[in-house]
C-alpha angles and dihedrals in degrees: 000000000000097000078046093065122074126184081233106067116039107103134191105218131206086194119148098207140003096273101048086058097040082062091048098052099041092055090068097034084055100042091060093045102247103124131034124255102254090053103103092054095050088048096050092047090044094058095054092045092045109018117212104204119129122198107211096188082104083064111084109221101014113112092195151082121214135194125214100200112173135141137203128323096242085065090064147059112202141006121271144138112217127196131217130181113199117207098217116036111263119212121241141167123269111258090202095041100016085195089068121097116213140182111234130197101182137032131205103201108194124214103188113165096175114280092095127051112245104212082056088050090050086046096056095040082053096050097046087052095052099035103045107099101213093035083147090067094057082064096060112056127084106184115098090220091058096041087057097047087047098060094029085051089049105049 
């Protein structure tokens, strides 16, 4: 994951819903060319269609909920996981029950445009999530510098 992660590109949101994030962080996704126009649309259908939300409850020691949003690979030019903090917890659907409503603290948004597999992208982020022994502090920060020594620190 580590090559999947910039500087540029880890955000701390006041958004008030998903969507409202989904468009911040577009705009600037967008700005620097590195998603099609029509991505923010396809990210915020799919995740009605395929929630993202992962309840990390299962997970003994982590505090948080994330969420893994991401489209297809023609909405975007280049591969990239992008996180974004988000100051007040957002409500998405359950991946696992989509029925579910659950509160989320961090997003991985994943830019694939089809040089990496997916399913291997989700793997790692899972894997840094679940193997990072102080995963909690991660949570907990909202300065983009320190987002981005947390995880390079981690991986």
């Amino acid at each position: 994951m580590k090559n999947l992660i910039d500087k540029n590109y880890i955000f701390v949101s006041n958004a008030d819903d998903k969507d409202e994030v989904f468009e911040e962080i577009y705009k600037s996704l967008y700005k620097d060319d590195l998603v099609t126009k029509n991505f923010l649309d396809m990210v915020k259908e799919r995740e009605k269609n395929y929630p993202t939300g992962m309840d990390m409850s299962v997970v003994g020691g982590i505090n948080y909920n994330i969420a893994i949003p991401h489209t297809e690979s023609y909405a975007v030019k280049t591969s990239l996981v992008v996180p974004i903090q988000l100051r007040k917890e957002l409500t998405f659907n359950n991946m696992i029950e989509p029925d579910q409503e659950i509160k989320v603290k961090f997003l991985f948004l994943i830019l694939n445009d089809g040089s990496d597999e997916q399913t291997d992208i989700l793997a790692r982020i899972m894997d840094f999530v679940t193997k990072t022994e102080n995963i909690n502090d991660l949570f907990e920060i909202y300065d983009e510098d320190e987002i981005y020594s947390f995880i390079k620190n981690n991986l």
